[in-house]
XYZ file of C-alpha atoms in Angstrom:
362
model
C 107.048 106.048 92.906
C 106.742 109.142 94.911
C 110.163 110.579 95.264
C 110.351 111.961 98.847
C 114.360 111.642 99.219
C 116.478 114.520 99.704
C 119.210 114.679 97.095
C 122.539 116.767 96.971
C 122.193 120.027 95.914
C 125.214 119.969 93.565
C 127.194 117.522 91.345
C 130.307 117.563 93.532
C 129.790 113.966 95.203
C 128.595 112.925 91.762
C 130.001 109.376 90.656
C 132.876 108.992 89.066
C 132.300 108.681 84.729
C 132.697 104.591 84.893
C 130.493 103.961 87.045
C 127.718 106.372 86.030
C 128.370 104.678 82.266
C 127.552 101.131 84.248
C 124.333 102.318 86.053
C 123.083 104.048 83.119
C 123.490 100.765 81.068
C 122.158 98.404 83.645
C 118.891 100.723 84.119
C 118.396 101.112 80.214
C 118.547 97.231 80.248
C 115.971 96.808 82.764
C 113.904 99.535 80.818
C 113.921 98.026 77.580
C 113.096 94.815 79.000
C 110.375 95.783 81.210
C 109.102 97.609 77.903
C 109.574 94.860 75.696
C 108.053 92.226 77.648
C 104.939 94.132 78.726
C 104.396 95.410 75.001
C 104.250 91.747 74.144
C 102.037 90.902 76.705
C 99.667 93.197 75.133
C 99.946 92.305 71.320
C 99.470 88.998 72.254
C 96.006 89.654 73.848
C 95.312 91.666 71.513
C 95.655 89.152 68.032
C 94.432 86.098 69.931
C 90.717 86.135 70.095
C 91.200 82.738 72.578
C 92.745 85.536 75.151
C 89.746 88.027 74.638
C 88.058 86.862 78.268
C 87.595 89.035 81.435
C 90.619 87.596 83.269
C 92.840 88.169 80.327
C 91.686 91.554 79.848
C 92.572 92.551 83.637
C 96.184 91.239 83.040
C 96.142 92.906 79.566
C 95.369 96.197 81.251
C 98.098 95.113 83.929
C 100.609 94.917 81.391
C 99.909 98.144 79.987
C 100.066 99.884 83.147
C 103.542 98.505 83.707
C 104.432 99.591 79.914
C 104.112 103.256 80.697
C 105.945 102.700 83.785
C 108.536 101.597 81.508
C 107.956 104.384 79.260
C 106.692 107.820 80.947
C 108.778 106.775 84.314
C 112.116 104.822 83.862
C 113.827 106.637 81.414
C 113.561 109.817 83.198
C 114.465 108.637 86.518
C 117.431 106.979 84.884
C 118.678 110.219 84.208
C 118.205 111.804 87.201
C 119.739 108.626 89.257
C 122.734 109.058 87.231
C 123.188 112.608 87.169
C 122.018 113.249 90.950
C 120.677 116.523 89.946
C 117.317 118.015 88.245
C 117.848 120.016 85.368
C 114.760 119.517 82.995
C 112.674 122.235 84.763
C 109.569 122.375 87.244
C 106.737 121.584 84.510
C 108.506 118.449 83.726
C 109.220 117.577 86.691
C 105.470 117.768 87.725
C 104.557 115.712 85.116
C 107.093 113.108 86.123
C 106.148 113.301 89.729
C 102.696 112.597 88.906
C 103.029 110.061 86.462
C 105.552 108.033 88.520
C 102.954 108.242 91.401
C 99.665 107.011 89.229
C 101.773 104.451 86.983
C 103.222 102.758 89.753
C 100.013 102.992 92.255
C 97.921 101.834 89.575
C 100.026 98.623 88.846
C 99.938 97.727 92.146
C 95.986 98.190 92.461
C 95.760 95.794 89.222
C 97.217 93.248 91.339
C 94.227 93.683 93.663
C 92.134 93.500 90.969
C 93.053 90.821 89.241
C 93.281 88.577 92.983
C 89.893 89.997 93.399
C 88.879 88.477 90.374
C 90.098 85.159 90.832
C 88.560 85.082 94.648
C 85.399 85.261 93.174
C 85.607 82.932 90.477
C 86.794 80.440 92.803
C 84.554 80.887 95.710
C 81.117 81.641 93.476
C 82.054 80.067 90.447
C 78.303 79.376 89.143
C 76.829 83.231 90.224
C 80.167 84.911 89.246
C 80.672 83.312 86.308
C 77.223 84.990 84.824
C 78.656 88.408 85.909
C 82.227 88.151 84.522
C 81.888 90.197 81.681
C 84.253 92.553 79.603
C 82.051 95.738 80.918
C 82.664 94.491 84.736
C 86.735 94.202 84.177
C 86.608 97.515 82.682
C 85.070 98.792 85.667
C 87.104 97.540 88.199
C 90.113 98.631 86.304
C 88.580 102.364 86.177
C 88.626 102.252 89.726
C 91.941 101.453 90.103
C 93.001 104.252 88.089
C 90.954 106.963 89.925
C 92.253 106.003 93.363
C 95.872 105.999 91.836
C 94.799 109.471 90.526
C 93.352 110.377 93.589
C 96.756 109.205 95.417
C 99.165 111.439 92.627
C 97.101 114.762 93.052
C 97.241 116.115 96.271
C 100.848 117.088 95.849
C 100.122 119.670 93.201
C 98.154 121.840 95.635
C 101.119 123.246 97.610
C 103.683 122.767 95.311
C 102.584 125.508 93.172
C 103.587 128.107 96.120
C 107.077 127.508 96.112
C 108.970 130.179 94.711
C 110.105 130.035 91.384
C 113.751 129.901 91.532
C 116.315 127.147 89.640
C 114.936 123.653 90.221
C 117.674 121.215 91.105
C 115.215 118.705 92.815
C 112.360 116.722 91.964
C 110.823 115.576 95.049
C 107.640 115.241 96.880
C 106.963 117.829 99.691
C 108.000 115.481 102.935
C 106.659 118.194 105.408
C 102.953 116.912 104.718
C 102.686 113.954 107.342
C 99.122 113.122 106.517
C 99.971 112.854 102.739
C 102.793 110.852 103.454
C 100.491 107.991 105.649
C 97.404 108.542 103.337
C 99.980 107.793 99.847
C 101.824 104.695 101.553
C 98.742 103.383 103.050
C 96.451 103.812 99.772
C 99.211 102.681 97.368
C 101.125 99.721 99.427
C 100.111 99.101 103.136
C 96.035 98.513 102.348
C 96.684 96.876 99.387
C 99.041 94.219 100.919
C 96.614 93.272 103.314
C 93.713 92.553 101.032
C 96.497 90.910 98.849
C 97.490 88.444 101.313
C 93.817 88.066 102.731
C 92.514 87.262 99.341
C 95.252 84.805 98.273
C 95.037 83.098 101.524
C 91.490 82.723 100.635
C 92.174 81.649 97.423
C 94.603 78.986 98.547
C 92.130 77.312 101.252
C 89.084 77.324 98.660
C 91.203 75.429 95.912
C 92.491 73.033 98.572
C 89.174 72.553 99.878
C 87.797 72.113 96.416
C 90.813 69.352 95.449
C 90.154 67.377 98.375
C 86.521 67.346 97.683
C 87.167 65.882 94.201
C 89.166 62.912 95.723
C 86.890 59.890 96.158
C 86.384 58.194 99.698
C 85.648 54.924 98.493
C 88.342 52.433 97.726
C 89.548 53.584 94.478
C 88.656 51.057 91.017
C 91.586 48.852 89.706
C 93.200 49.935 86.037
C 94.784 47.174 84.823
C 97.088 47.499 81.620
C 98.561 45.378 79.221
C 101.486 45.574 76.721
C 103.586 43.076 74.443
C 106.964 43.197 74.737
C 108.211 44.732 71.493
C 109.520 42.380 69.277
C 107.660 39.075 70.530
C 106.158 36.095 68.596
C 103.212 37.214 68.648
C 103.287 40.989 68.638
C 101.970 41.287 64.839
C 99.000 38.954 65.066
C 97.657 39.319 68.366
C 96.298 42.253 70.622
C 95.445 43.077 74.096
C 92.542 44.954 75.863
C 92.447 47.630 78.473
C 90.245 46.589 81.571
C 88.695 49.287 83.783
C 87.663 48.018 86.910
C 88.878 44.367 87.010
C 92.240 42.472 87.923
C 92.562 40.980 84.892
C 93.559 41.372 81.151
C 91.107 39.589 78.897
C 91.601 39.133 75.273
C 90.870 35.796 73.084
C 93.682 36.897 70.725
C 96.405 37.356 73.577
C 95.825 33.506 75.268
C 98.753 32.204 73.273
C 101.547 34.729 73.998
C 103.710 33.171 76.436
C 103.755 35.011 79.966
C 107.002 36.150 79.581
C 106.168 38.140 76.592
C 103.377 40.565 78.120
C 103.717 43.174 80.349
C 100.652 43.809 82.867
C 100.499 46.993 84.855
C 98.306 47.653 87.674
C 97.545 50.962 89.312
C 94.725 52.072 91.660
C 92.686 55.117 90.644
C 92.237 56.486 93.613
C 96.078 56.774 94.038
C 96.514 58.504 90.631
C 93.793 60.953 91.031
C 95.592 62.179 94.975
C 98.802 62.314 93.199
C 97.226 64.708 90.336
C 95.321 66.497 93.461
C 98.923 67.180 95.035
C 100.461 68.014 92.172
C 97.693 70.756 91.780
C 98.086 72.208 95.212
C 101.991 72.609 94.992
C 101.641 74.169 91.558
C 98.750 76.209 93.271
C 100.746 77.072 96.645
C 104.041 77.961 94.339
C 102.579 80.394 92.059
C 100.729 82.193 94.858
C 103.810 82.613 96.636
C 105.619 83.585 93.624
C 102.906 86.207 93.183
C 103.083 87.355 96.619
C 106.807 87.125 97.636
C 107.452 89.246 94.050
C 105.365 91.929 95.206
C 106.283 92.274 99.000
C 110.098 91.981 98.165
C 109.787 94.466 95.362
C 108.023 97.056 96.982
C 107.992 96.620 100.685
C 111.684 98.503 101.303
C 110.784 101.478 99.325
C 107.631 102.386 101.547
C 109.392 101.388 104.670
C 111.773 104.072 103.580
C 108.908 106.374 102.276
C 107.376 106.486 105.439
C 109.937 106.626 107.845
C 111.311 109.855 105.883
C 108.829 112.198 107.070
C 108.449 110.444 110.907
C 111.815 109.863 111.974
C 113.602 113.121 112.341
C 116.626 112.011 114.031
C 117.683 109.419 111.174
C 119.746 109.374 108.720
C 118.815 108.907 105.430
C 120.715 107.958 102.265
C 120.073 109.028 98.790
C 121.622 105.922 97.071
C 119.691 103.652 99.295
C 116.743 105.027 98.214
C 117.637 104.671 94.788
C 117.999 101.500 95.151
C 114.872 100.468 96.642
C 112.995 102.778 93.987
C 114.268 100.425 91.494
C 113.382 97.385 92.939
C 109.867 98.570 92.934
C 110.285 99.653 89.368
C 111.548 95.889 88.871
C 108.005 94.663 89.456
C 106.718 95.786 86.389
C 109.058 93.658 84.934
C 108.181 90.502 87.166
C 104.700 91.041 86.524
C 104.171 89.731 82.892
C 106.383 87.269 83.519
C 104.351 85.726 86.385
C 100.363 86.046 85.102
C 101.672 84.516 82.018
C 104.097 82.250 82.788
C 101.190 80.636 84.885
C 98.697 80.702 82.397
C 98.105 77.840 79.745
C 96.253 79.587 77.267
C 99.427 82.468 77.112
C 101.849 79.395 77.099
C 99.824 78.464 74.215
C 99.996 81.595 72.057
C 103.606 82.274 72.829
C 104.526 79.088 71.156
C 102.941 80.228 67.850
C 105.490 81.531 65.811
C 103.493 83.805 63.295
C 101.736 85.695 66.435
C 105.594 85.995 68.228
C 106.677 87.552 64.404
C 103.646 90.020 64.306
C 103.919 90.634 67.743
C 107.722 91.816 67.783
C 106.919 93.707 64.644
C 104.667 95.667 66.133
């Protein structure tokens, strides 16, 4: 995301070589894992026709955006984080900063787009099903990218007027407090409030619909009879399953002794309640993981970013900012795990060996 920090002007405070090597290795593994996981999601959606739905198009676009973060942003950030001095020139600095702001903001906004899609799908299932098309999903994706670009462009209007001396740092000028507020609220605080509101409504509506499915009247009895393995009548006799009665009836099963037949009686109403409770717990867990992971990854970064230009008497540590920055990048690795593992269609696609091999080759 945006680089609003002040790095050391020289490498005298550089970490020992061993520490630098360990940090570089750890960050490289994180970058590779992010790239591979998101590339696999994109390849899976592209190769599986069953996944060509508007909802999965949004997930695929999120994976592609996070893939861009892992390819365009994270590798350069590894070099800058380890060396603590910028040596790649002004042009590459500008390109990297714009890619950082644009891709990370687009990734966050994709979460809002997915939440909006789910909200409309659950609150207006019949009406929205007619409007839920691939073209509508593409429009929502385009809107996310337009907003992201509008947040990343303003710094270029004042970056070019700086003296063309040797570039040792690559940061967004934090002297413009208005832009800092504009970018942080547009890229995080407003989307976060929207996500909390949408997922809160989604959970409430889903819970309401699940409870409505449970019948208020007394449930029917479900009686089943099963012959004990190895009993004298287990070969020649059969039992029947009766729904809505308390007795198991079968003319063939009458000669069998009582201690040779196992009878189970359950209440259909209780069974439905157990299923509803399980669905409710799963929905709560999924929504909690989505919001919890997102907030945990990005909140420290944006608090730090907002405080830098406002709190002039505070002491800020570049090392701490590095941790917050990479914690935000970590969200690009978590996204494909959450949004695919909670999708049954993706689980089925992942269990196809041929698809896995083809996706890995690509």
